[in-house]
PDB file of C-alpha atoms in Angstrom:
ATOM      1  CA  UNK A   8     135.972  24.692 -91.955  1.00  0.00           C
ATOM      2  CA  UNK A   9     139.248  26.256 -92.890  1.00  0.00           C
ATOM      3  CA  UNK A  10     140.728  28.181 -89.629  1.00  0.00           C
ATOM      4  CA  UNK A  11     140.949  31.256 -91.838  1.00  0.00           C
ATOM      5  CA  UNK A  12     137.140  31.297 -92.298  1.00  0.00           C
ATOM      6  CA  UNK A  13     136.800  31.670 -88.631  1.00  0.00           C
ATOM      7  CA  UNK A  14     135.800  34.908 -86.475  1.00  0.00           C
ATOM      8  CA  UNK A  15     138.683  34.487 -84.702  1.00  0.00           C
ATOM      9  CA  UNK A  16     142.153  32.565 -86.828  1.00  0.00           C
ATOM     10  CA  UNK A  17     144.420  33.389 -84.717  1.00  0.00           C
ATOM     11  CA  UNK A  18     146.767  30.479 -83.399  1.00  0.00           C
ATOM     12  CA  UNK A  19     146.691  29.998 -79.857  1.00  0.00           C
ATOM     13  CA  UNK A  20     149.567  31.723 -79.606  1.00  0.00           C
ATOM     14  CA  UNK A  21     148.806  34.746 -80.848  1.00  0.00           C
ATOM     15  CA  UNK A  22     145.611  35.098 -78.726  1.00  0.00           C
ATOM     16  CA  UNK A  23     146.977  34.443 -75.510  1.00  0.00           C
ATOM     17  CA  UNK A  24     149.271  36.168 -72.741  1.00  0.00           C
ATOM     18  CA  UNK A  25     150.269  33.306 -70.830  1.00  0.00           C
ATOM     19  CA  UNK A  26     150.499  30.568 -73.341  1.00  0.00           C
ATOM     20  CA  UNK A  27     150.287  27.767 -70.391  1.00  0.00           C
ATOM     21  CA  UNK A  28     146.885  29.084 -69.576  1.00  0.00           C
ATOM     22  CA  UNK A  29     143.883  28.220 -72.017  1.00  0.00           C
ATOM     23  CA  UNK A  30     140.151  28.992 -70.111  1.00  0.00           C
ATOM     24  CA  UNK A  31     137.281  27.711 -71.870  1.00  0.00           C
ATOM     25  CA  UNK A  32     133.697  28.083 -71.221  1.00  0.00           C
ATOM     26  CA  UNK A  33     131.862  24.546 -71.774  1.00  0.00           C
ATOM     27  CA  UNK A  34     128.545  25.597 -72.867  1.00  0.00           C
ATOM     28  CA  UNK A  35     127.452  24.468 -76.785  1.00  0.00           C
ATOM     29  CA  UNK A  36     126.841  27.655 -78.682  1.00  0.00           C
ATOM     30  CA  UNK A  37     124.310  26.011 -81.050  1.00  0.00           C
ATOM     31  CA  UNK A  38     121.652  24.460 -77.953  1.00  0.00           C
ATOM     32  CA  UNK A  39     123.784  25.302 -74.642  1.00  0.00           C
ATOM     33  CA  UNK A  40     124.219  21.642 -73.878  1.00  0.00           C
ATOM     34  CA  UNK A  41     128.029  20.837 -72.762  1.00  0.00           C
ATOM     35  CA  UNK A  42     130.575  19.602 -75.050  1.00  0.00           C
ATOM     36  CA  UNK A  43     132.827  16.540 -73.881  1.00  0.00           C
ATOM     37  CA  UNK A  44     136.133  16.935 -74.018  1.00  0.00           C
ATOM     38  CA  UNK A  45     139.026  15.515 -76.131  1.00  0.00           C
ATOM     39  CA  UNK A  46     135.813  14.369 -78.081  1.00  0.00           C
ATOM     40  CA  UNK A  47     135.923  16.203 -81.014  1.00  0.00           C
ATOM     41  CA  UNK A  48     137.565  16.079 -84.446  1.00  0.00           C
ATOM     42  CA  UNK A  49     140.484  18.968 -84.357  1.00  0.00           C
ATOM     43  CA  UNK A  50     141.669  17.375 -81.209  1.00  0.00           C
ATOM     44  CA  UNK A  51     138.629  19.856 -78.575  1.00  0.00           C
ATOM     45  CA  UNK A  52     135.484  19.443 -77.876  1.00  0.00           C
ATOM     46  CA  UNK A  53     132.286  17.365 -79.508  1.00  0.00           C
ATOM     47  CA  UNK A  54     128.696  18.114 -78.386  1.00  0.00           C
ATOM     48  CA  UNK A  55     126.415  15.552 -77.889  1.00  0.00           C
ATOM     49  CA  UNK A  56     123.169  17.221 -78.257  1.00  0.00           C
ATOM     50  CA  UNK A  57     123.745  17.505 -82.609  1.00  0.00           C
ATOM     51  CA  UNK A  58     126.910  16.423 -83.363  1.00  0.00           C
ATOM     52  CA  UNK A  59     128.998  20.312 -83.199  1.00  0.00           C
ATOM     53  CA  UNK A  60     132.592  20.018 -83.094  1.00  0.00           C
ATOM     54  CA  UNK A  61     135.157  22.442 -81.384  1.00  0.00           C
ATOM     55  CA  UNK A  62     138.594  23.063 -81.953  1.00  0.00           C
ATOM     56  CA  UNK A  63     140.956  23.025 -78.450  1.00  0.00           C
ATOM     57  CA  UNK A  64     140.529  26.824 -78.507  1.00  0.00           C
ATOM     58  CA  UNK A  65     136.609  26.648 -77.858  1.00  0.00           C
ATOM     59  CA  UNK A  66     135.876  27.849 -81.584  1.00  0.00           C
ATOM     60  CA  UNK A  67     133.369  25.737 -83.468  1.00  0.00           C
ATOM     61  CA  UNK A  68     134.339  23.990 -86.505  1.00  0.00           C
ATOM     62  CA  UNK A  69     131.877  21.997 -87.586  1.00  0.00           C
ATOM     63  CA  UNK A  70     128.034  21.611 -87.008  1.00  0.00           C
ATOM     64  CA  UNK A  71     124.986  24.159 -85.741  1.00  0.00           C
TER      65      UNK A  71
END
C-alpha cells in the first residue's frame, strides 16, 4: 500500500509535537488480537492472528 493511499500520509514528523515521543495502541484493528513488534514488513508491527502488517506509526499496511 502506497503511504499516500493511507487515511493518514503524513510522515512522522509532521504528525507529531514531540518527535522523541511515538504512543501506540497495540490492539489489531482487523480481530483485536496484539501485534508483535519490530515484526512487521515497513519496519512496525505484524499480527499474528491473519498475517496484518503495520507501519512504525501504528497505520496498517497490509492485510484485514
Amino acid at each position: 500500500v502506497p503511504t499516500s493511499t493511507l487515511r493518514d500520509p503524513e510522515a512522522d514528523d509532521q504528525r507529531v509535537i514531540k518527535p522523541e515521543w511515538l504512543v501506540v495502541i497495540g490492539v489489531c484493528t482487523h480481530l483485536g488480537c496484539v501485534p508483535i513488534a519490530n515484526a512487521g514488513d515497513w519496519g512496525g508491527y505484524y499480527c499474528p492472528c491473519h498475517g496484518s502488517h503495520y507501519d512504525a506509526s501504528g497505520r496498517i499496511r497490509k492485510g484485514p
